[in-house]
Amino acid sequence: MTTVLRRYPVLIALCIGALFMVVPFAIVAVNAVKSPTEYAQNGPLSLPEGLYLDGIKDFWERVDFGRKLVNSVLISGAVAVLAVVLSVLNAYAIGIGRIKGRTWVLAFFVLANMLPQEALVYPIYYLSKEAGLYDTRLSVIIVFTVIQAAFGTYLLSSVLGQFPREILEAARIDGATKWQVLWRIVVPVSRPTLGVLLVFFFIWTWNEFLLPLVMLISNDNQTVSVALGVLQGQRLMDATMTNAAALLGTLPAIVFFLVFQRTLTRGIAVGAVK
Amino acid sequence: MTVTVERGARTVGKGPAVRPPRRPGSSYALFLLPGALAFLTVIVVPFLMNTGVSFTDWQGVGSPEWSGLANYRELFDDSEFWASFRHSLFMVVAMAAVPTAIGLVLAAALFDYVGKHFGGKVAAVLRACFYLPQVLPIAVAGIVWSWILAPENGSLNEVLKAVGLSSWQQDWLGDPDIALYSVMGVMVWVQLGFPLVIFMAGLQRVDPQLHEAAELDGAGWWRRFWHITLPQIRPEIYVVLTWCTIAALKVFGAVYVLTKGGPGGATNVPSYFSFTTFFEKTQVGYGAAISTVLTVIILALSLIGLKLQTRAEDAEEGARA
């Protein structure tokens, strides 16, 4: 009996901790719908008197937020798909093909993933200028496809290394080429893992900051993260607009989170054990 | 799964029935070709260029002039550089050590108490709350917190005033003595969810009988946590510590958005330092030297982390056998 009673303080402590984690989101949401006068009078902690949406509307128009959303979706989506394809090709050669020297090839990919982007950023900036790709969304897509594929190759190689050999043998006896085995057997069977990677690559690319900040300087090409970060860096915004910006930046993340929560936690578990 | 295989087998079954036996592993290398080429262009060449440039005195225009180890010698005497690395150590505490420690206790509490006695749903909701900041772009987290920590009308100061602790009010991000600790606090908030989720996944591996037996022997929660839970999820702890330490050494976005390295360099970190050296001061050679040193440190730590991890896994397998 006493042990049951002792469990409630733990639950309550955990709930307070969880509350502390989500409170910042709540005050942002509350203040994003206050008018500047209301904010000036009552401060950040009062509940809003009404629903004032002009701050959000003003901010949306001022930074052309729709355009930034399109850019972010386009870049993250393209990177996610391309990086999964590249990872599958690499991992097929390493995990199933068991090519010679695969340990070294794999070590190479792992190291490439751990390199700080700071050690790549200036040459990439310089080379993309030389190639006429500077300030294009394509340049960011190419770079992140490769960076994300490094992690994907690492993870998928160990998954495909344990792929049931009987299935592969059966297909081979039936005369399937390697290309056919890859697309008709390996990819469909590995679909759950590929889904996890797709979600991760999308969100990671969405949240990237340094390289997009350097590569995408014109307003028309910027992503959501870069646009918000640059605005904040300039400290041009008033409180209402700051909150509008924070709310609009948070909403997509919350949507991803709710939609992909299972995939995310499962994916982290997969990544951690391997 | 079987359905897919049958479908695949049927379609490809139309090919020639007999084929010469293939040498295993020969043409698989072709599949690696696109990846290898892309890697060469986007990672290997830029990395080698960066390392090369670090031995030159280059301003980003004209041809670079070889200067040998001059940049590195200059770095050695540069107090700004040493300060940025000292701040990195603070970031390692805030992003790796503290979240791992808190994450362990939280994960064990959620798993042992909440999951078992209040249901998995409650545990999942709480876990989601702690994980939420992890999905937020760092730029957005920066906006949220720089407003909360603002000196005037900032929520934190308002809260302190409301509970009668006005004397505790601070210019959280503008005071050189406090700014680094404020950034550390924000990073703990950002980072906490990652170890928590991994540890909760790891705890599912732990055999519940171990805990039951220890409980019957009269071991309290802390003792069981210390002697059973911790050793059992050691591999996860190594993974988390390695990943988070690397992330802490690379931290850029948070510093850019929260403080821009200020006030007066109080929150400068190597990645932000190299960024400003590249793009604001256009001392490309010097910036390349900073990022090269950072790379060496990160790669060394990664290798140590991987080593510890494999050793822990070997030890675990040895114990099981």
Coordinates of C-alpha atoms in Angstrom, one line a residue:
Chain A
M1 CA 0.0 0.0 0.0
T2 CA 2.7 2.4 1.0
T3 CA 4.7 1.7 -2.2
V4 CA 1.7 2.7 -4.3
L5 CA 1.5 6.0 -2.3
R6 CA 5.2 6.5 -2.9
R7 CA 4.8 6.4 -6.6
Y8 CA 2.6 9.5 -6.9
P9 CA 5.4 11.9 -5.9
V10 CA 7.5 10.5 -8.8
L11 CA 4.7 10.9 -11.2
I12 CA 4.0 14.4 -10.0
A13 CA 7.7 15.4 -10.3
L14 CA 7.8 14.0 -13.8
C15 CA 4.7 15.9 -14.8
I16 CA 6.2 19.1 -13.5
G17 CA 9.3 18.4 -15.5
A18 CA 7.3 17.7 -18.6
L19 CA 5.3 20.9 -18.1
F20 CA 8.6 22.9 -17.9
M21 CA 9.6 21.4 -21.3
V22 CA 6.3 22.5 -23.0
V23 CA 5.7 25.8 -21.2
P24 CA 7.9 27.8 -23.7
F25 CA 5.7 26.5 -26.6
A26 CA 2.6 27.6 -24.6
I27 CA 3.7 31.1 -23.9
V28 CA 4.7 31.6 -27.5
A29 CA 1.3 30.4 -28.7
V30 CA -0.4 32.7 -26.2
N31 CA 1.6 35.8 -27.1
A32 CA 1.4 35.3 -30.8
V33 CA -2.3 36.1 -30.7
K34 CA -1.9 39.3 -28.6
S35 CA -2.0 42.7 -30.1
P36 CA 1.1 44.9 -29.5
T37 CA -0.9 47.3 -27.2
E38 CA -2.2 44.4 -25.2
Y39 CA 1.3 43.0 -24.9
A40 CA 2.7 46.4 -23.8
Q41 CA -0.1 46.7 -21.2
N42 CA -0.2 43.2 -19.7
G43 CA 3.2 41.8 -20.4
P44 CA 4.0 38.3 -21.6
L45 CA 2.3 36.2 -18.9
S46 CA -1.3 37.3 -19.1
L47 CA -3.9 35.3 -21.1
P48 CA -4.9 36.9 -24.4
E49 CA -8.1 39.0 -24.3
G50 CA -9.1 38.1 -27.8
L51 CA -7.7 36.5 -30.9
Y52 CA -5.4 39.0 -32.7
L53 CA -4.1 37.4 -35.9
D54 CA -2.7 40.5 -37.6
G55 CA 0.8 39.9 -36.1
I56 CA 0.9 36.5 -37.8
K57 CA -0.5 37.9 -41.0
D58 CA 2.0 40.8 -41.0
F59 CA 4.9 38.5 -40.4
W60 CA 3.7 36.0 -43.0
E61 CA 3.6 38.7 -45.6
R62 CA 6.8 40.5 -44.5
V63 CA 9.0 37.4 -44.9
D64 CA 7.0 35.8 -47.7
F65 CA 6.6 32.8 -45.4
G66 CA 4.7 30.7 -48.0
R67 CA 7.6 30.9 -50.3
K68 CA 10.0 29.8 -47.4
L69 CA 7.7 26.9 -46.7
V70 CA 7.8 25.8 -50.3
N71 CA 11.6 26.1 -50.4
S72 CA 11.9 24.0 -47.2
V73 CA 9.5 21.3 -48.4
L74 CA 11.2 21.2 -51.8
I75 CA 14.7 21.0 -50.5
S76 CA 14.0 18.6 -47.6
G77 CA 11.7 16.4 -49.8
A78 CA 14.2 16.1 -52.6
V79 CA 17.1 15.4 -50.2
A80 CA 15.1 12.7 -48.3
V81 CA 14.2 10.8 -51.5
L82 CA 17.6 11.2 -53.2
A83 CA 19.6 10.4 -50.0
V84 CA 17.5 7.2 -49.5
V85 CA 18.1 6.1 -53.1
L86 CA 21.9 6.8 -52.7
S87 CA 22.0 5.0 -49.3
V88 CA 20.2 2.0 -50.8
L89 CA 22.7 1.7 -53.7
N90 CA 25.7 2.1 -51.4
A91 CA 24.3 -0.3 -48.7
Y92 CA 23.4 -2.9 -51.4
A93 CA 27.0 -3.1 -52.5
I94 CA 28.3 -3.1 -49.0
G95 CA 25.7 -5.1 -47.0
I96 CA 24.6 -7.6 -49.6
G97 CA 27.3 -7.5 -52.3
R98 CA 30.0 -7.7 -49.5
I99 CA 32.4 -6.0 -51.8
K100 CA 36.1 -6.2 -51.1
G101 CA 37.4 -3.8 -48.5
R102 CA 33.8 -3.0 -47.3
T103 CA 35.0 -2.3 -43.7
W104 CA 37.1 0.5 -45.0
V105 CA 34.4 1.8 -47.3
L106 CA 32.0 1.9 -44.4
A107 CA 34.5 3.5 -42.1
F108 CA 35.0 6.2 -44.7
F109 CA 31.3 6.9 -44.8
V110 CA 31.0 7.0 -41.0
L111 CA 33.9 9.5 -40.8
A112 CA 32.4 11.6 -43.6
N113 CA 29.2 11.8 -41.5
M114 CA 31.1 12.9 -38.4
L115 CA 33.1 15.7 -40.1
P116 CA 32.0 19.1 -38.9
Q117 CA 30.4 21.1 -41.7
E118 CA 32.7 23.9 -40.8
A119 CA 35.5 22.0 -42.4
L120 CA 33.6 21.8 -45.7
V121 CA 31.7 25.1 -45.8
Y122 CA 34.2 27.4 -47.4
P123 CA 35.3 25.1 -50.2
I124 CA 31.7 24.2 -50.9
Y125 CA 30.8 27.9 -51.0
Y126 CA 33.8 28.6 -53.3
L127 CA 33.2 25.6 -55.6
S128 CA 29.5 26.3 -55.9
K129 CA 30.3 29.8 -57.0
E130 CA 32.8 28.5 -59.6
A131 CA 30.2 26.0 -60.8
G132 CA 27.4 28.7 -61.0
L133 CA 25.4 26.9 -58.4
Y134 CA 25.8 29.4 -55.6
D135 CA 22.5 30.6 -54.1
T136 CA 20.5 27.9 -55.8
R137 CA 18.3 25.4 -54.0
L138 CA 19.9 22.7 -56.1
S139 CA 23.3 23.3 -54.4
V140 CA 21.9 22.7 -51.0
I141 CA 20.0 19.6 -52.2
I142 CA 23.2 18.1 -53.7
V143 CA 25.2 18.7 -50.5
F144 CA 22.7 17.4 -48.0
T145 CA 21.9 14.4 -50.2
V146 CA 25.5 13.3 -49.8
I147 CA 25.7 14.2 -46.1
Q148 CA 22.5 12.4 -45.1
A149 CA 23.4 9.4 -47.4
A150 CA 26.6 8.9 -45.3
F151 CA 24.4 8.2 -42.3
G152 CA 21.9 6.2 -44.3
T153 CA 24.7 4.0 -45.8
Y154 CA 26.1 3.3 -42.3
L155 CA 22.7 2.3 -40.9
L156 CA 21.4 0.4 -44.0
S157 CA 24.6 -1.5 -44.5
S158 CA 24.2 -3.3 -41.2
V159 CA 20.5 -3.9 -41.8
L160 CA 21.1 -5.3 -45.2
G161 CA 24.0 -7.4 -43.9
Q162 CA 21.4 -9.4 -42.1
F163 CA 19.1 -9.7 -45.0
P164 CA 17.8 -13.3 -45.3
R165 CA 20.2 -15.0 -47.8
E166 CA 17.6 -17.6 -48.9
I167 CA 15.4 -15.1 -50.5
L168 CA 18.4 -13.7 -52.5
E169 CA 19.5 -17.2 -53.5
A170 CA 16.0 -18.1 -54.6
A171 CA 15.8 -15.0 -56.8
R172 CA 19.3 -15.6 -58.2
I173 CA 18.4 -19.2 -59.1
D174 CA 15.3 -17.8 -60.9
G175 CA 17.7 -15.8 -63.0
A176 CA 17.1 -12.3 -61.6
T177 CA 19.8 -9.8 -62.2
K178 CA 21.3 -7.8 -59.3
W179 CA 19.4 -4.8 -60.4
Q180 CA 16.1 -6.7 -60.3
V181 CA 16.9 -8.3 -57.0
L182 CA 17.5 -4.8 -55.6
W183 CA 14.3 -3.2 -56.7
R184 CA 11.9 -6.1 -56.5
I185 CA 13.1 -7.8 -53.4
V186 CA 15.5 -5.8 -51.2
V187 CA 13.8 -2.5 -51.4
P188 CA 10.2 -3.8 -50.8
V189 CA 11.3 -6.0 -47.9
S190 CA 13.3 -3.1 -46.3
R191 CA 10.5 -0.6 -46.7
P192 CA 10.0 0.0 -42.9
T193 CA 13.7 1.0 -42.4
L194 CA 13.6 3.1 -45.6
G195 CA 10.6 4.9 -44.2
V196 CA 12.4 5.7 -41.0
L197 CA 15.3 7.1 -43.0
L198 CA 13.0 9.1 -45.2
V199 CA 11.4 10.8 -42.2
F200 CA 14.7 11.5 -40.5
F201 CA 16.4 12.9 -43.6
F202 CA 13.4 15.2 -44.2
I203 CA 13.4 16.6 -40.6
W204 CA 17.2 16.9 -40.3
T205 CA 17.4 18.8 -43.6
W206 CA 14.5 21.0 -42.6
N207 CA 16.3 22.0 -39.4
E208 CA 19.8 22.5 -40.9
F209 CA 21.2 25.9 -40.4
L210 CA 24.9 26.6 -41.2
L211 CA 25.1 25.5 -44.8
P212 CA 21.8 26.9 -45.9
L213 CA 22.7 30.1 -44.2
V214 CA 25.9 30.4 -46.2
M215 CA 24.5 29.0 -49.5
L216 CA 21.0 30.6 -49.7
I217 CA 21.4 34.4 -49.5
S218 CA 18.6 35.6 -51.6
N219 CA 15.2 35.9 -50.1
D220 CA 13.6 33.8 -52.7
N221 CA 15.7 30.7 -52.0
Q222 CA 15.8 30.8 -48.2
T223 CA 14.4 28.0 -46.0
V224 CA 12.2 28.5 -43.0
S225 CA 15.1 27.9 -40.6
V226 CA 17.4 30.4 -42.3
A227 CA 14.8 33.1 -42.8
L228 CA 13.8 33.0 -39.1
G229 CA 17.4 32.7 -37.8
V230 CA 18.6 35.7 -39.9
L231 CA 15.6 37.9 -38.8
Q232 CA 16.3 37.0 -35.2
G233 CA 20.0 37.8 -35.7
Q234 CA 19.1 41.3 -36.9
R235 CA 16.8 41.9 -33.9
L236 CA 14.4 43.8 -36.1
M237 CA 11.2 42.3 -34.7
D238 CA 8.9 43.5 -32.0
A239 CA 7.5 41.1 -29.4
T240 CA 4.3 40.2 -31.3
M241 CA 6.1 39.6 -34.5
T242 CA 8.8 37.5 -32.7
N243 CA 6.1 35.3 -31.3
A244 CA 4.3 35.1 -34.7
A245 CA 7.7 34.0 -36.2
A246 CA 8.3 31.5 -33.4
L247 CA 4.8 30.1 -33.7
L248 CA 4.9 29.7 -37.5
G249 CA 8.4 28.1 -37.2
T250 CA 7.1 25.7 -34.5
L251 CA 3.9 24.6 -36.3
P252 CA 5.5 22.5 -39.0
A253 CA 7.8 20.8 -36.4
I254 CA 4.8 19.9 -34.3
V255 CA 3.0 18.6 -37.3
F256 CA 5.9 16.4 -38.2
F257 CA 6.2 15.3 -34.6
L258 CA 2.6 14.3 -34.3
V259 CA 2.5 12.6 -37.7
F260 CA 5.8 10.8 -37.4
Q261 CA 6.1 10.2 -33.7
R262 CA 6.2 6.5 -33.9
T263 CA 8.6 6.5 -36.8
L264 CA 10.9 8.9 -35.0
T265 CA 11.1 7.0 -31.7
R266 CA 11.4 3.7 -33.5
G267 CA 14.1 5.1 -35.8
I268 CA 16.1 6.5 -32.9
A269 CA 16.0 3.1 -31.3
V270 CA 17.2 1.4 -34.5
G271 CA 20.0 4.0 -34.9
A272 CA 21.1 3.6 -31.3
V273 CA 21.4 -0.1 -31.2
K274 CA 23.3 -0.4 -34.5
Chain B
M1 CA 7.1 -10.5 -47.0
T2 CA 6.4 -13.8 -48.7
V3 CA 3.9 -12.1 -51.1
T4 CA 6.6 -9.7 -52.3
V5 CA 9.1 -12.4 -52.8
E6 CA 6.7 -14.5 -54.8
R7 CA 5.7 -11.6 -56.9
G8 CA 9.4 -10.8 -57.5
A9 CA 10.2 -14.3 -58.3
R10 CA 7.4 -14.7 -60.7
T11 CA 8.2 -11.6 -62.7
V12 CA 11.9 -12.4 -62.9
G13 CA 11.3 -16.0 -63.6
K14 CA 10.7 -15.3 -67.3
G15 CA 14.4 -14.7 -67.8
P16 CA 16.7 -17.3 -69.1
A17 CA 16.6 -20.4 -66.9
V18 CA 20.3 -21.2 -66.9
R19 CA 23.0 -18.6 -66.4
P20 CA 26.7 -19.0 -66.0
P21 CA 27.6 -18.9 -62.3
R22 CA 28.5 -15.4 -61.3
R23 CA 31.6 -14.5 -59.2
P24 CA 30.2 -13.2 -56.0
G25 CA 30.9 -9.6 -55.2
S26 CA 32.4 -8.6 -58.6
S27 CA 29.9 -6.2 -60.2
Y28 CA 28.3 -5.1 -56.9
A29 CA 31.0 -2.4 -56.9
L30 CA 29.1 -0.7 -59.7
F31 CA 26.3 0.1 -57.3
L32 CA 28.8 2.1 -55.2
L33 CA 29.8 4.2 -58.1
P34 CA 27.3 7.1 -57.9
G35 CA 27.8 7.3 -54.1
A36 CA 31.5 7.3 -54.4
L37 CA 31.6 10.0 -57.0
A38 CA 29.1 12.2 -55.1
F39 CA 31.2 11.7 -51.9
L40 CA 34.4 12.7 -53.7
T41 CA 32.9 15.9 -55.0
V42 CA 31.0 17.0 -51.9
I43 CA 33.0 15.7 -49.0
V44 CA 36.5 14.5 -49.9
V45 CA 37.6 17.3 -52.3
P46 CA 36.2 20.2 -50.1
F47 CA 37.8 18.6 -47.0
L48 CA 41.2 18.3 -48.6
M49 CA 40.8 21.9 -50.0
N50 CA 40.0 23.2 -46.5
T51 CA 43.0 21.4 -45.0
G52 CA 45.2 22.7 -47.8
V53 CA 44.0 26.3 -47.4
S54 CA 44.7 26.1 -43.7
F55 CA 48.5 26.2 -44.6
T56 CA 48.0 29.3 -46.7
D57 CA 47.4 33.0 -46.2
W58 CA 44.3 33.3 -48.3
Q59 CA 41.7 36.0 -48.3
G60 CA 39.2 34.2 -50.5
V61 CA 40.3 36.1 -53.7
G62 CA 43.4 35.8 -55.8
S63 CA 45.7 32.9 -55.5
P64 CA 46.5 31.5 -52.0
E65 CA 50.1 31.9 -50.8
W66 CA 51.7 29.1 -48.9
S67 CA 52.5 30.1 -45.3
G68 CA 53.3 26.7 -43.8
L69 CA 52.3 26.4 -40.1
A70 CA 51.9 30.2 -39.6
N71 CA 48.1 30.0 -39.1
Y72 CA 48.5 27.2 -36.5
R73 CA 51.2 29.1 -34.7
E74 CA 49.0 32.2 -34.6
L75 CA 46.1 30.1 -33.3
F76 CA 48.3 28.9 -30.5
D77 CA 48.7 32.5 -29.3
D78 CA 45.2 33.6 -30.0
S79 CA 43.3 34.0 -26.7
E80 CA 40.0 34.2 -28.6
F81 CA 40.6 30.7 -30.0
W82 CA 41.4 29.3 -26.6
A83 CA 38.3 31.0 -25.1
S84 CA 36.1 29.5 -27.8
F85 CA 37.4 26.0 -27.0
R86 CA 36.9 26.6 -23.3
H87 CA 33.3 27.5 -24.1
S88 CA 33.1 24.2 -26.0
L89 CA 33.8 22.3 -22.8
F90 CA 30.9 24.1 -21.2
M91 CA 28.7 23.1 -24.1
V92 CA 29.8 19.5 -23.7
V93 CA 28.6 19.7 -20.1
A94 CA 25.3 21.3 -21.1
M95 CA 24.7 19.1 -24.2
A96 CA 26.2 15.7 -23.3
A97 CA 26.9 15.3 -19.5
V98 CA 23.9 16.9 -18.0
P99 CA 21.3 15.6 -20.5
T100 CA 22.7 12.1 -20.2
A101 CA 22.6 12.2 -16.4
I102 CA 19.1 13.6 -16.2
G103 CA 18.0 11.5 -19.1
L104 CA 19.1 8.3 -17.3
V105 CA 17.1 9.1 -14.1
L106 CA 14.1 10.3 -16.1
A107 CA 14.1 7.2 -18.3
A108 CA 14.4 4.8 -15.4
A109 CA 11.7 6.7 -13.5
L110 CA 9.3 6.7 -16.5
F111 CA 10.0 3.0 -17.1
D112 CA 10.0 1.7 -13.5
Y113 CA 7.3 3.8 -12.0
V114 CA 5.1 5.4 -14.6
G115 CA 5.1 2.7 -17.3
K116 CA 4.5 -0.1 -14.8
H117 CA 2.0 1.5 -12.5
F118 CA 0.2 4.1 -14.5
G119 CA 0.3 2.5 -18.0
G120 CA 2.4 2.9 -21.1
K121 CA 0.1 5.7 -22.5
V122 CA 1.0 8.0 -19.6
A123 CA 4.7 7.2 -20.1
A124 CA 4.5 7.8 -23.8
V125 CA 2.8 11.2 -23.4
L126 CA 5.5 12.3 -20.8
R127 CA 8.3 11.1 -23.1
A128 CA 6.8 13.0 -26.0
C129 CA 6.8 16.2 -23.9
F130 CA 10.5 15.8 -23.1
Y131 CA 11.3 15.0 -26.8
L132 CA 9.3 17.8 -28.3
P133 CA 12.2 20.4 -28.3
Q134 CA 14.3 18.0 -30.3
V135 CA 12.1 18.3 -33.4
L136 CA 12.3 22.1 -33.4
P137 CA 14.6 23.8 -35.8
I138 CA 17.4 25.4 -33.7
A139 CA 16.7 28.8 -35.2
V140 CA 13.1 28.6 -33.8
A141 CA 14.3 27.4 -30.4
G142 CA 16.7 30.4 -30.5
I143 CA 13.8 32.8 -31.2
V144 CA 11.7 31.4 -28.4
W145 CA 14.4 31.6 -25.8
S146 CA 15.9 34.9 -26.7
W147 CA 12.5 36.4 -26.2
I148 CA 11.9 34.5 -22.9
L149 CA 15.3 35.6 -21.7
A150 CA 15.0 39.2 -22.8
P151 CA 16.0 41.7 -20.2
E152 CA 12.8 43.8 -20.5
N153 CA 9.4 42.2 -20.6
G154 CA 11.1 38.8 -20.9
S155 CA 9.0 36.0 -19.6
L156 CA 11.6 34.7 -17.2
N157 CA 12.1 38.1 -15.6
E158 CA 8.3 38.6 -15.4
V159 CA 7.9 35.3 -13.7
L160 CA 10.6 36.2 -11.2
K161 CA 8.9 39.5 -10.5
A162 CA 5.5 37.8 -10.1
V163 CA 6.8 35.4 -7.4
G164 CA 8.6 38.2 -5.6
L165 CA 12.1 37.5 -6.7
S166 CA 12.7 40.7 -8.5
S167 CA 16.3 40.8 -7.2
W168 CA 17.0 37.7 -9.3
Q169 CA 16.2 39.4 -12.6
Q170 CA 19.0 39.5 -15.0
D171 CA 20.0 40.4 -18.5
W172 CA 20.3 36.7 -19.2
L173 CA 21.9 36.9 -22.6
G174 CA 23.4 40.3 -22.4
D175 CA 25.5 40.0 -19.3
P176 CA 29.0 38.6 -20.1
D177 CA 29.1 36.8 -16.7
I178 CA 25.8 35.0 -17.2
A179 CA 25.3 34.6 -21.0
L180 CA 27.2 31.4 -21.3
Y181 CA 25.2 29.7 -18.5
S182 CA 22.0 30.9 -20.1
V183 CA 23.0 29.4 -23.4
M184 CA 23.9 26.2 -21.5
G185 CA 20.4 26.1 -19.9
V186 CA 18.8 26.4 -23.3
M187 CA 20.9 23.6 -24.7
V188 CA 19.9 21.3 -21.9
W189 CA 16.3 22.0 -22.7
V190 CA 17.0 21.3 -26.4
Q191 CA 19.0 18.2 -25.9
L192 CA 17.3 16.3 -23.1
G193 CA 14.8 14.4 -25.2
F194 CA 17.4 12.6 -27.2
P195 CA 19.1 10.5 -24.4
L196 CA 15.7 10.0 -22.8
V197 CA 14.2 8.3 -25.9
I198 CA 17.3 6.2 -26.5
F199 CA 17.6 5.1 -22.8
M200 CA 13.9 4.2 -22.7
A201 CA 14.3 2.0 -25.8
G202 CA 17.4 0.4 -24.2
L203 CA 15.6 -0.3 -20.9
Q204 CA 13.2 -2.6 -22.8
R205 CA 16.1 -5.0 -23.3
V206 CA 16.8 -5.3 -19.5
D207 CA 15.4 -8.5 -18.1
P208 CA 12.7 -7.6 -15.6
Q209 CA 13.6 -10.7 -13.5
L210 CA 16.8 -9.1 -12.5
H211 CA 14.9 -6.2 -10.9
E212 CA 12.4 -8.5 -9.3
A213 CA 15.1 -10.7 -7.8
A214 CA 16.9 -7.6 -6.4
E215 CA 13.7 -6.1 -5.1
L216 CA 13.0 -9.4 -3.2
D217 CA 16.5 -9.2 -1.8
G218 CA 15.6 -5.8 -0.4
A219 CA 17.4 -3.5 -2.8
G220 CA 16.0 0.0 -3.0
W221 CA 15.3 1.9 -6.2
W222 CA 18.7 3.7 -6.3
R223 CA 20.6 0.5 -5.7
R224 CA 18.8 -1.3 -8.4
F225 CA 19.3 1.7 -10.7
W226 CA 23.0 1.8 -10.0
H227 CA 23.8 -1.9 -10.1
I228 CA 21.3 -3.2 -12.6
T229 CA 20.0 -0.5 -14.9
L230 CA 23.2 1.4 -15.5
P231 CA 25.4 -1.5 -16.4
Q232 CA 22.7 -3.0 -18.6
I233 CA 22.3 0.0 -20.8
R234 CA 26.0 0.9 -20.9
P235 CA 26.1 0.6 -24.8
E236 CA 23.4 3.2 -25.1
I237 CA 25.2 5.5 -22.7
Y238 CA 28.3 5.4 -24.8
V239 CA 26.4 6.1 -28.0
V240 CA 24.6 9.0 -26.4
L241 CA 27.7 10.5 -24.9
T242 CA 29.6 10.2 -28.2
W243 CA 26.9 11.7 -30.3
C244 CA 26.1 14.5 -27.9
T245 CA 29.7 15.4 -27.4
I246 CA 30.2 15.7 -31.1
A247 CA 27.0 17.8 -31.4
A248 CA 28.2 20.0 -28.6
L249 CA 31.6 20.6 -30.3
K250 CA 29.8 21.5 -33.5
V251 CA 27.1 23.8 -32.0
F252 CA 26.5 26.7 -34.3
G253 CA 22.9 27.6 -34.9
A254 CA 22.0 28.2 -31.2
V255 CA 24.9 30.6 -30.7
Y256 CA 24.2 32.4 -34.0
V257 CA 20.6 33.0 -33.1
L258 CA 20.9 33.5 -29.3
T259 CA 24.0 35.6 -28.8
K260 CA 26.1 35.9 -32.0
G261 CA 29.0 34.8 -29.8
G262 CA 28.6 37.8 -27.6
P263 CA 28.5 39.8 -25.4
G264 CA 32.2 40.5 -26.0
G265 CA 33.0 36.9 -27.1
A266 CA 31.5 35.4 -23.9
T267 CA 29.7 32.7 -25.8
N268 CA 31.9 32.3 -28.8
V269 CA 32.5 28.7 -29.9
P270 CA 34.9 27.2 -32.5
S271 CA 32.3 26.7 -35.2
Y272 CA 31.0 30.3 -34.8
F273 CA 34.5 31.6 -34.6
S274 CA 35.5 29.9 -37.9
F275 CA 32.3 31.1 -39.5
T276 CA 33.0 34.7 -38.7
T277 CA 36.6 34.3 -39.7
F278 CA 35.6 32.9 -43.1
F279 CA 32.7 35.2 -44.0
E280 CA 33.0 38.4 -42.0
K281 CA 36.8 38.8 -41.6
T282 CA 37.5 36.8 -44.9
Q283 CA 40.6 35.4 -43.4
V284 CA 40.0 32.1 -45.1
G285 CA 43.3 30.5 -44.3
Y286 CA 42.9 31.2 -40.6
G287 CA 39.3 30.1 -40.6
A288 CA 40.4 26.8 -42.3
A289 CA 43.0 26.3 -39.6
I290 CA 40.3 26.7 -36.9
S291 CA 38.0 24.2 -38.6
T292 CA 40.8 21.8 -39.2
V293 CA 41.7 21.7 -35.5
L294 CA 38.0 21.3 -34.7
T295 CA 37.9 18.4 -37.1
V296 CA 40.9 16.6 -35.6
I297 CA 39.4 16.9 -32.2
I298 CA 36.0 15.6 -33.3
L299 CA 37.4 12.7 -35.2
A300 CA 39.7 11.7 -32.3
L301 CA 36.7 11.8 -29.9
S302 CA 34.5 9.8 -32.3
L303 CA 37.2 7.1 -32.5
I304 CA 37.5 7.0 -28.8
G305 CA 33.7 6.8 -28.5
L306 CA 33.4 4.0 -31.1
K307 CA 36.2 2.1 -29.3
L308 CA 34.5 2.4 -25.9
Q309 CA 31.2 1.3 -27.5
T310 CA 32.6 -1.8 -29.2
R311 CA 34.5 -2.7 -26.0
A312 CA 31.3 -2.4 -24.0
E313 CA 29.5 -4.5 -26.5
D314 CA 32.2 -7.2 -26.4
A315 CA 32.2 -7.2 -22.6
E316 CA 28.4 -7.6 -22.7
E317 CA 28.6 -10.5 -25.1
G318 CA 31.4 -12.1 -23.1
A319 CA 29.2 -11.8 -20.0
R320 CA 26.3 -13.5 -21.7
A321 CA 28.3 -16.3 -23.1

